[in-house]
Coordinates of C-alpha atoms and ligand atoms in Angstrom, one line a residue:
M24 CA 0.0 0.0 0.0
S25 CA 2.2 2.8 1.3
E26 CA 5.0 3.1 -1.1
S27 CA 7.2 4.7 1.5
V28 CA 7.6 2.0 4.2
N29 CA 10.7 2.8 6.2
L30 CA 13.3 0.1 6.5
L31 CA 16.0 -0.2 9.0
E32 CA 18.9 -2.7 8.6
M33 CA 21.8 -3.6 10.8
N34 CA 24.4 -5.8 9.2
G35 CA 27.3 -7.7 10.6
I36 CA 27.4 -5.8 13.9
S37 CA 30.2 -6.7 16.3
K38 CA 31.0 -5.4 19.7
S39 CA 33.3 -6.5 22.6
F40 CA 33.9 -5.2 26.1
A41 CA 37.5 -5.4 27.4
G42 CA 38.2 -8.2 24.9
V43 CA 35.1 -10.2 25.6
A44 CA 32.8 -10.4 22.6
A45 CA 29.3 -9.4 23.4
L46 CA 28.1 -9.3 19.7
R47 CA 29.4 -11.3 16.8
D48 CA 28.3 -10.5 13.3
V49 CA 24.7 -9.8 14.2
S50 CA 22.2 -8.8 11.5
F51 CA 18.7 -7.5 12.2
S52 CA 16.1 -5.6 10.3
L53 CA 12.9 -3.7 11.0
K54 CA 10.2 -2.4 8.8
G55 CA 7.9 0.5 9.4
G56 CA 4.6 -0.7 10.8
E57 CA 6.1 -3.9 12.1
I58 CA 6.6 -5.1 15.6
H59 CA 9.7 -7.3 15.8
A60 CA 10.4 -9.3 18.9
L61 CA 14.1 -9.5 19.9
L62 CA 14.5 -12.5 22.3
G63 CA 17.3 -14.3 24.1
A64 CA 18.5 -15.4 27.5
N65 CA 20.0 -13.0 30.0
G66 CA 23.3 -11.7 28.6
A67 CA 22.6 -12.8 25.0
G68 CA 23.3 -9.3 23.7
K69 CA 19.9 -7.8 23.1
S70 CA 20.4 -4.6 25.0
T71 CA 23.9 -4.1 23.6
L72 CA 22.6 -4.4 20.1
M73 CA 19.9 -1.9 20.8
K74 CA 22.4 0.5 22.5
I75 CA 24.4 0.4 19.3
L76 CA 21.3 1.3 17.3
S77 CA 20.4 4.1 19.6
G78 CA 23.9 5.5 19.6
A79 CA 24.8 4.8 23.3
Y80 CA 27.6 2.4 22.2
A81 CA 29.8 2.4 19.2
A82 CA 30.0 -0.8 17.1
E83 CA 33.3 -2.2 16.2
G84 CA 32.1 -3.5 12.9
G85 CA 29.1 -3.6 10.7
T86 CA 26.7 -1.2 9.1
I87 CA 23.4 0.4 9.7
M88 CA 21.2 1.4 6.8
I89 CA 17.9 3.3 6.7
N90 CA 16.0 3.0 3.5
K91 CA 19.1 1.4 1.9
E92 CA 21.2 4.5 2.7
P93 CA 24.1 3.9 5.1
V94 CA 23.8 6.0 8.2
K95 CA 26.3 6.9 10.9
I96 CA 25.1 6.6 14.4
S97 CA 27.7 7.4 17.0
T98 CA 25.7 9.4 19.5
P99 CA 22.1 9.3 20.8
A100 CA 21.5 12.6 19.2
E101 CA 22.3 11.2 15.8
A102 CA 20.0 8.2 16.4
K103 CA 17.2 10.5 17.2
K104 CA 17.9 12.6 14.2
H105 CA 17.2 9.4 12.1
G106 CA 14.0 8.9 14.0
I107 CA 15.3 6.1 16.3
Q108 CA 14.1 6.3 19.9
C109 CA 14.8 4.0 22.7
V110 CA 13.1 3.1 26.0
Y111 CA 15.9 1.6 28.0
Q112 CA 15.6 -1.3 30.3
E113 CA 16.8 0.7 33.3
V114 CA 14.3 3.5 33.3
D115 CA 15.7 5.5 36.1
T116 CA 19.0 6.1 34.2
A117 CA 17.1 7.7 31.4
L118 CA 15.1 10.2 33.5
V119 CA 16.1 13.2 35.5
P120 CA 14.5 12.6 38.9
E121 CA 14.5 16.2 40.0
L122 CA 12.6 17.5 37.0
S123 CA 8.9 17.3 36.4
V124 CA 7.1 14.8 34.2
A125 CA 6.5 17.4 31.5
E126 CA 10.1 18.5 31.6
N127 CA 11.3 14.9 31.3
I128 CA 9.1 14.3 28.3
W129 CA 10.5 17.4 26.7
L130 CA 14.1 16.8 27.8
D131 CA 15.6 16.0 24.4
R132 CA 14.2 19.1 22.7
M133 CA 15.1 21.3 25.6
S134 CA 18.7 20.2 25.4
A135 CA 18.7 20.4 21.6
S136 CA 17.4 24.0 21.8
S137 CA 19.7 25.0 24.6
G138 CA 21.0 27.9 22.6
K139 CA 17.8 29.6 23.0
Q140 CA 17.2 31.2 26.3
W141 CA 13.5 30.6 26.6
V142 CA 11.1 27.7 26.4
K143 CA 7.5 27.9 25.6
W144 CA 6.1 26.4 28.7
G145 CA 2.5 26.4 27.4
S146 CA 3.4 24.2 24.5
V147 CA 5.7 22.0 26.6
H148 CA 2.8 21.2 28.8
R149 CA 0.3 20.7 26.0
E150 CA 2.5 18.4 24.0
A151 CA 3.5 16.4 27.1
R152 CA -0.1 16.1 28.1
E153 CA -1.1 14.9 24.7
A154 CA 1.5 12.2 24.7
L155 CA 0.8 11.2 28.2
Q156 CA -2.9 11.2 27.9
L157 CA -2.7 8.3 25.5
L158 CA -0.9 6.3 28.1
D159 CA -2.2 7.4 31.5
P160 CA -4.1 10.6 32.0
N161 CA -3.7 10.2 35.8
I162 CA 0.0 11.0 35.9
P163 CA 0.3 14.7 37.0
L164 CA 2.5 16.6 34.6
G165 CA 4.0 18.8 37.2
K166 CA 5.0 16.0 39.6
K167 CA 8.7 15.4 40.1
V168 CA 9.8 12.2 38.4
A169 CA 11.5 11.1 41.6
E170 CA 8.1 10.7 43.2
L171 CA 6.7 8.4 40.5
S172 CA 6.4 4.6 40.8
L173 CA 8.5 2.5 38.5
S174 CA 5.7 1.8 36.1
D175 CA 4.8 5.5 35.8
K176 CA 8.4 6.3 35.0
Q177 CA 8.2 3.8 32.2
L178 CA 5.1 5.5 30.8
V179 CA 6.9 8.8 30.9
L180 CA 9.7 7.4 28.8
I181 CA 7.3 6.0 26.3
A182 CA 5.4 9.3 26.2
R183 CA 8.7 10.9 25.4
C184 CA 9.0 8.7 22.3
L185 CA 5.5 9.6 21.2
A186 CA 6.2 13.3 21.7
E187 CA 9.4 13.0 19.6
K188 CA 7.4 11.4 16.7
A189 CA 9.8 8.5 16.3
K190 CA 9.9 6.3 13.2
F191 CA 11.6 3.4 14.9
I192 CA 11.1 2.7 18.6
I193 CA 13.1 0.3 20.7
L194 CA 11.2 -1.1 23.7
D195 CA 13.7 -2.9 26.0
E196 CA 11.5 -4.9 28.4
P197 CA 8.8 -2.3 28.7
T198 CA 6.3 -4.5 30.3
A199 CA 8.5 -5.9 33.1
P200 CA 7.4 -3.2 35.6
L201 CA 3.9 -2.8 34.3
S202 CA 0.6 -4.2 35.7
Q203 CA -1.7 -6.2 33.5
E204 CA -3.9 -3.2 32.9
E205 CA -0.9 -0.9 32.1
T206 CA 0.5 -3.6 29.8
E207 CA -2.9 -3.7 28.0
R208 CA -2.8 0.1 27.6
L209 CA 0.8 -0.1 26.2
F210 CA -0.3 -2.7 23.7
V211 CA -3.1 -0.5 22.5
I212 CA -0.6 2.3 22.0
M213 CA 1.8 -0.1 20.2
E214 CA -1.1 -1.1 17.8
R215 CA -1.8 2.5 17.1
L216 CA 1.8 3.3 16.4
K217 CA 2.0 0.3 14.2
Q218 CA -1.0 1.5 12.2
S219 CA 0.7 4.8 11.7
G220 CA 3.7 3.1 10.2
V221 CA 6.1 3.2 13.2
G222 CA 8.4 0.2 13.5
M223 CA 9.0 -1.3 16.9
I224 CA 11.6 -3.6 18.4
F225 CA 10.1 -5.3 21.4
I226 CA 12.3 -7.1 24.0
T227 CA 10.5 -9.2 26.6
H228 CA 11.0 -12.4 28.6
R229 CA 7.2 -13.1 28.5
L230 CA 6.6 -15.2 25.5
P231 CA 2.8 -14.9 25.4
E232 CA 3.2 -11.2 24.7
V233 CA 5.4 -12.0 21.7
F234 CA 2.8 -14.2 20.1
R235 CA 0.1 -11.7 20.8
M236 CA 1.9 -8.6 19.5
C237 CA 4.7 -9.4 17.1
D238 CA 4.9 -9.9 13.4
R239 CA 8.4 -11.3 13.4
V240 CA 10.7 -12.9 16.0
T241 CA 14.4 -12.8 16.2
V242 CA 16.4 -14.9 18.7
M243 CA 19.9 -14.3 19.9
R244 CA 22.2 -16.5 21.8
D245 CA 25.7 -15.8 23.2
G246 CA 26.0 -12.7 21.1
R247 CA 25.0 -14.3 17.9
H248 CA 21.9 -14.1 15.7
V249 CA 20.3 -17.6 15.7
M250 CA 16.9 -17.2 14.2
T251 CA 14.4 -14.9 12.5
K252 CA 11.0 -16.1 11.5
P253 CA 7.5 -14.7 11.1
A254 CA 5.7 -15.1 14.4
A255 CA 3.1 -17.3 12.7
E256 CA 5.8 -19.8 11.8
T257 CA 7.2 -20.4 15.2
D258 CA 5.9 -21.1 18.8
G259 CA 7.1 -20.9 22.4
K260 CA 8.9 -24.3 22.3
D261 CA 10.8 -23.4 19.2
V262 CA 11.8 -20.0 20.5
V263 CA 13.0 -21.4 23.9
F264 CA 14.9 -24.1 22.0
H265 CA 16.8 -21.5 20.0
M266 CA 17.3 -19.3 23.1
L267 CA 18.8 -21.9 25.3
G268 CA 20.2 -24.2 22.7
K269 CA 18.3 -27.1 24.1
S270 CA 14.7 -28.0 24.7
F271 CA 13.4 -27.0 28.0
D272 CA 10.4 -27.8 30.1
Q273 CA 8.8 -24.6 31.2
E274 CA 7.3 -26.2 34.3
F275 CA 8.8 -25.3 37.6
P276 CA 8.3 -28.3 40.0
K277 CA 7.9 -27.3 43.6
L278 CA 10.3 -28.8 46.1
E279 CA 8.8 -30.4 49.2
A280 CA 9.8 -28.7 52.5
K281 CA 8.8 -29.5 56.0
R282 CA 6.8 -26.7 57.8
G283 CA 8.4 -25.9 61.1
E284 CA 7.8 -23.5 64.0
L285 CA 6.4 -20.0 63.7
L286 CA 9.1 -17.6 62.5
L287 CA 7.6 -14.2 61.6
E288 CA 4.3 -12.7 62.7
A289 CA 2.9 -9.4 61.6
N290 CA -0.1 -7.9 63.5
G291 CA -2.0 -4.9 62.1
L292 CA 0.9 -3.3 60.3
S293 CA 0.0 0.0 58.7
R294 CA 2.2 2.6 57.0
G295 CA 1.4 5.8 55.2
G296 CA -1.9 4.9 53.7
K297 CA -0.2 2.3 51.5
V298 CA -0.1 -0.6 53.9
K299 CA -3.3 -1.1 55.9
E300 CA -3.7 -3.4 58.9
V301 CA -1.7 -6.2 57.5
S302 CA -1.5 -9.4 59.6
F303 CA 0.1 -12.7 58.6
K304 CA 2.2 -15.6 59.8
L305 CA 5.3 -17.2 58.3
H306 CA 6.7 -20.5 59.4
R307 CA 10.0 -22.1 58.9
G308 CA 10.2 -24.0 55.7
E309 CA 7.3 -22.1 54.3
I310 CA 6.9 -20.0 51.2
V311 CA 4.2 -17.4 51.6
G312 CA 3.1 -15.7 48.5
V313 CA 1.7 -12.1 48.5
I314 CA -0.1 -11.5 45.2
G315 CA -1.3 -8.1 44.2
L316 CA -1.5 -5.9 41.2
V317 CA 1.1 -3.3 40.6
G318 CA 0.4 -0.5 43.1
A319 CA -1.3 -2.8 45.7
G320 CA 1.3 -1.9 48.3
K321 CA 3.6 -5.0 48.1
T322 CA 6.8 -3.0 47.8
E323 CA 5.7 -0.7 50.7
L324 CA 5.0 -3.7 52.8
S325 CA 8.3 -5.2 52.0
R326 CA 10.0 -2.0 53.1
V327 CA 8.2 -2.1 56.4
L328 CA 9.2 -5.7 57.0
F329 CA 12.8 -4.8 56.1
G330 CA 13.0 -1.9 58.5
A331 CA 13.4 0.7 55.7
D332 CA 10.2 2.4 56.8
P333 CA 8.9 2.2 60.3
P334 CA 5.2 1.2 60.7
D335 CA 2.7 3.8 61.9
E336 CA 0.9 1.1 63.7
G337 CA 1.2 -2.6 64.3
T338 CA 3.8 -5.1 65.6
L339 CA 6.2 -7.5 64.3
M340 CA 7.3 -10.7 66.1
L341 CA 10.4 -12.7 65.1
G342 CA 10.9 -16.1 66.7
G343 CA 8.3 -15.3 69.4
R344 CA 9.8 -12.0 70.4
K345 CA 8.6 -8.6 69.5
I346 CA 11.1 -6.7 67.3
D347 CA 11.4 -3.0 66.5
L348 CA 13.4 -2.6 63.2
K349 CA 15.4 0.6 63.3
S350 CA 16.9 0.3 59.8
P351 CA 17.6 -2.3 57.1
A352 CA 21.0 -2.9 58.7
D353 CA 19.1 -3.8 61.9
A354 CA 16.8 -6.1 60.0
V355 CA 19.8 -7.9 58.4
Q356 CA 21.4 -8.2 61.8
K357 CA 18.2 -9.9 63.1
G358 CA 18.1 -12.2 60.1
I359 CA 15.6 -10.5 57.7
V360 CA 16.8 -9.8 54.2
L361 CA 15.2 -8.2 51.1
V362 CA 15.7 -8.5 47.4
P363 CA 14.0 -5.2 46.3
E364 CA 12.0 -4.6 43.2
E365 CA 14.1 -1.6 42.1
R366 CA 17.3 -3.6 42.2
R367 CA 19.5 -1.0 40.5
K368 CA 18.7 1.6 43.2
Q369 CA 18.5 -0.5 46.3
G370 CA 19.5 -4.1 45.7
I371 CA 23.0 -3.8 44.3
L372 CA 26.0 -1.5 44.1
V373 CA 26.4 -1.0 40.4
D374 CA 29.9 0.5 40.7
E375 CA 31.2 -2.5 42.7
S376 CA 32.3 -5.9 41.4
V377 CA 30.2 -9.0 41.4
G378 CA 32.4 -10.4 44.0
V379 CA 32.0 -7.4 46.4
N380 CA 28.3 -7.4 45.9
I381 CA 28.0 -11.0 46.8
T382 CA 30.3 -11.0 49.8
L383 CA 29.3 -7.6 51.3
P384 CA 26.3 -8.9 53.3
N385 CA 28.5 -11.7 54.4
L386 CA 31.6 -10.0 55.6
K387 CA 31.3 -11.0 59.2
R388 CA 31.4 -14.6 58.4
L389 CA 34.2 -14.3 55.9
S390 CA 36.5 -12.0 57.8
S391 CA 38.5 -13.3 60.7
L392 CA 40.6 -11.2 63.0
G393 CA 39.4 -8.1 61.1
F394 CA 40.9 -8.8 57.7
M395 CA 39.1 -10.4 54.9
R396 CA 39.9 -14.0 53.9
R397 CA 40.2 -13.3 50.3
K398 CA 40.3 -16.9 49.2
A399 CA 37.1 -17.7 51.1
E400 CA 35.5 -14.7 49.7
N401 CA 36.4 -15.6 46.1
Q402 CA 35.3 -19.2 46.6
S403 CA 32.0 -18.1 48.0
S404 CA 31.3 -15.7 45.2
N405 CA 32.3 -18.1 42.5
E406 CA 30.1 -20.7 43.9
I407 CA 27.1 -18.4 43.9
V408 CA 27.8 -17.2 40.4
G409 CA 27.9 -20.8 39.3
R410 CA 24.7 -21.8 41.1
L411 CA 22.7 -18.9 39.7
G412 CA 24.4 -19.1 36.3
V413 CA 25.3 -15.4 36.4
K414 CA 26.8 -14.5 33.0
T415 CA 30.0 -12.6 33.8
P416 CA 33.6 -12.9 32.6
T417 CA 34.9 -13.0 36.1
I418 CA 33.7 -12.0 39.6
D419 CA 35.8 -8.8 39.3
Q420 CA 33.4 -7.4 36.7
L421 CA 31.4 -4.3 37.8
V422 CA 27.8 -5.2 38.3
G423 CA 26.7 -2.2 36.3
Y424 CA 28.2 -3.9 33.2
L425 CA 26.1 -7.0 33.6
S426 CA 22.9 -7.5 31.6
G427 CA 19.6 -6.6 33.4
G428 CA 18.7 -10.2 34.2
N429 CA 22.1 -11.0 35.5
Q430 CA 22.0 -7.9 37.8
Q431 CA 18.8 -9.4 39.2
K432 CA 20.6 -12.7 39.8
V433 CA 23.3 -10.9 41.8
A434 CA 20.7 -9.1 43.9
I435 CA 19.3 -12.5 44.9
G436 CA 22.6 -14.3 45.1
K437 CA 24.2 -11.9 47.6
W438 CA 21.9 -13.1 50.4
L439 CA 22.3 -16.8 49.8
P440 CA 25.3 -17.5 51.9
T441 CA 24.0 -15.3 54.8
E442 CA 22.6 -16.7 58.0
A443 CA 19.3 -15.0 57.4
D444 CA 16.1 -16.7 58.4
V445 CA 13.5 -14.6 56.6
F446 CA 13.8 -13.8 52.9
L447 CA 11.6 -11.1 51.4
L448 CA 11.6 -11.3 47.7
D449 CA 9.9 -8.5 45.8
E450 CA 9.2 -9.5 42.2
P451 CA 12.4 -11.6 42.0
T452 CA 11.9 -13.0 38.6
K453 CA 11.4 -9.7 36.8
G454 CA 13.5 -9.6 33.7
V455 CA 15.1 -13.0 34.1
D456 CA 14.9 -15.5 31.3
V457 CA 13.1 -18.8 31.5
G458 CA 16.2 -20.9 32.3
A459 CA 17.3 -18.5 35.0
K460 CA 13.7 -18.4 36.4
S461 CA 13.7 -22.1 37.0
D462 CA 17.1 -21.8 38.7
I463 CA 15.8 -19.1 41.0
F464 CA 12.7 -21.1 41.9
K465 CA 14.9 -24.1 42.7
I466 CA 17.0 -21.9 45.0
I467 CA 14.0 -20.5 46.8
G468 CA 12.7 -24.1 47.2
Q469 CA 16.1 -25.1 48.7
L470 CA 16.0 -22.2 51.1
A471 CA 12.6 -23.4 52.4
Q472 CA 14.1 -26.9 52.7
Q473 CA 16.8 -25.5 54.9
G474 CA 14.1 -24.2 57.2
K475 CA 14.1 -20.5 56.1
G476 CA 10.9 -18.6 55.7
I477 CA 10.2 -16.9 52.4
V478 CA 7.8 -14.0 51.7
Y479 CA 7.4 -13.9 47.9
L480 CA 5.7 -10.8 46.7
S481 CA 4.6 -10.7 43.0
C482 CA 2.0 -9.8 40.5
E483 CA 2.7 -12.9 38.4
F484 CA -0.2 -15.1 39.2
A485 CA 1.1 -18.3 37.6
E486 CA 4.4 -18.0 39.4
I487 CA 2.9 -17.5 42.8
M488 CA 0.6 -20.4 42.4
G489 CA 3.5 -22.5 41.4
I490 CA 5.8 -21.7 44.3
A491 CA 3.8 -20.6 47.3
D492 CA 2.4 -22.8 50.1
R493 CA -0.1 -20.2 51.1
I494 CA -1.2 -17.1 49.3
Y495 CA -2.3 -13.7 50.7
V496 CA -4.1 -11.5 48.2
M497 CA -3.2 -7.9 48.6
C498 CA -5.4 -5.1 47.3
D499 CA -5.2 -1.4 48.0
G500 CA -2.9 -2.0 51.0
R501 CA -4.9 -4.7 52.6
F502 CA -4.7 -8.5 52.8
V503 CA -8.2 -9.3 51.5
K504 CA -7.9 -13.0 51.5
E505 CA -5.8 -16.0 52.5
L506 CA -5.8 -19.1 50.4
S507 CA -4.0 -22.4 50.5
R508 CA -2.0 -23.5 47.5
E509 CA -4.7 -26.2 46.8
E510 CA -7.6 -23.7 47.0
A511 CA -6.2 -21.0 44.7
T512 CA -7.1 -20.6 41.1
Q513 CA -5.8 -18.0 38.7
E514 CA -9.3 -16.5 38.0
Q515 CA -10.0 -16.2 41.7
L516 CA -6.7 -14.5 42.5
L517 CA -7.2 -12.1 39.7
F518 CA -10.7 -11.4 40.8
L519 CA -9.8 -10.8 44.5
A520 CA -6.8 -8.7 43.6
S521 CA -8.8 -6.4 41.4
A522 CA -12.4 -6.7 42.8
G523 CA -11.3 -5.6 46.3
Q524 CA -10.2 -2.4 44.6
E525 CA -13.6 -1.7 43.2
A526 CA -15.3 -2.4 46.5
Q527 CA -13.0 0.3 48.0
A528 CA -14.0 2.9 45.4
Ligands
ATP25 N1 29.3 -1.7 29.4 C1 29.6 -3.0 29.5 N2 30.8 -3.4 29.9 C2 31.1 -4.7 29.9 N3 30.3 -5.7 29.5 C3 29.1 -5.4 29.1 C4 28.7 -4.0 29.1 N4 27.4 -4.0 28.6 C5 27.0 -5.3 28.4 N5 28.1 -6.1 28.7 C6 28.1 -7.6 28.5 O1 27.6 -7.9 27.3 C7 26.8 -9.1 27.3 C8 25.4 -8.8 26.7 O2 24.7 -8.0 27.6 P1 23.2 -7.4 27.3 O3 22.9 -6.4 28.3 O4 23.2 -7.0 25.8 O5 22.3 -8.7 27.4 P2 20.7 -8.8 27.3 O6 20.5 -9.8 26.2 O7 20.1 -7.5 27.2 O8 20.3 -9.6 28.7 P3 19.0 -9.3 29.7 O9 17.9 -10.2 29.2 O10 19.6 -9.9 31.0 O11 18.7 -7.9 29.7 C9 26.7 -9.5 28.8 O12 27.6 -10.6 29.0 C10 27.1 -8.3 29.5 O13 27.7 -8.6 30.7
MG26 MG1 18.9 -6.4 28.4

């Protein structure tokens, strides 16, 4: 129909970091009006390839062509000039927290026009509002980005692409922090962009999204291109086979663990209107699931349980004794640890090595007479890197250089060798590939077998049902229902998690 469909081609792209190849001779193409899935295990090279396309990294070899014309993309500004926009995986690195939503949406143009002294604030707000209205009219334009939730930040980034009238949009795991409802809204936007001839590269670890949204599927493995097919000519099994290089059963069998004595007990915990009168019990050997939609208050609850925010009301008992958590350090000391949702900001030190991140919580055990037993430290780190399959050249690599999913594995791995009794896991499988997910489930199961108690907070219904012994449904800050593993069905959980919200309104 349209004689002027845009075409983007990457050919023979190579890239290495400190001598380690991250991309080898990768080719990829994208047509206007197409949604093209880019898939692969954690560390396969997806984000790196996209960073080359968006000008964040320089390729060592290969060419990029738009409509058969070679183009040079060596800075983000050049990429944008060619109509290429990127929503990065780590959203908080792409936004300026101290600026408002509207200013962030307008950021690129403000910096591009920095020669001029004045900005037309009326039109800044109008255009920002138009873009954001499509996504979520409830996000206030004047609010500081620092005060937004992770999912709202994501929407702000996407709104920025809309405002920039991009021709090609890279979406690097956009749905990972979004609720089902927000995901649906994003999909509507993607459909609309597609109709208007925009080409999109869609990175995700959720295969059902791929088959719902995408026209073509490309799979990478170990820095190489291994497959490109029309979505209609492949399926989940085929994709996973190409991703992992072997067939893989996507079931995650639950390990049996013996339920022991009462470990943690919360009574009427409330905090800042986000957590309301939450009571629950956790036994040794037990995995308690807390299911709730994004925004239900799970993260806020995990922060209270970890001593990051004191409760306004309510009590916490650990091993039969009342405890008052003064800080996260205090919680760790008492044996309660947290793998937070926003791993990059709270869960790991990106400027430190994998080894340091893993041994830090564990220093007391590893140091003797005040100095660190380096050998023990390295041995412990290497063991955990192996157990979780963290893809890193050595344990000396800075965590900031690992792929998103591998950073998540480090955030979990660092607590494994500690003497903690209670593990709070807030969306632990976000952004990890199917293979790694199964490793993480196995490790959580083993922790339960060792008599630890696990609170697993998530909005992934199927995962909670697979791993939890008991499930609490959280809605608008409250625990609205407790169900046993046997009782729970996906429809019921979804109903309770969302219906409670309507009842409140
Ligand atoms: N700046 C960097 N310095 C060193 N190594 C890097 C850097 N960026 C990426 N890498 C390495 O390149 C490889 C590919 O990483 P990339 O982030 O592209 O993976 P990915 O496919 O996006 O994975 P994920 O699904 O976990 O996000 C990884 O081994 C990663 O550790
Ligand atoms: Mg990535």
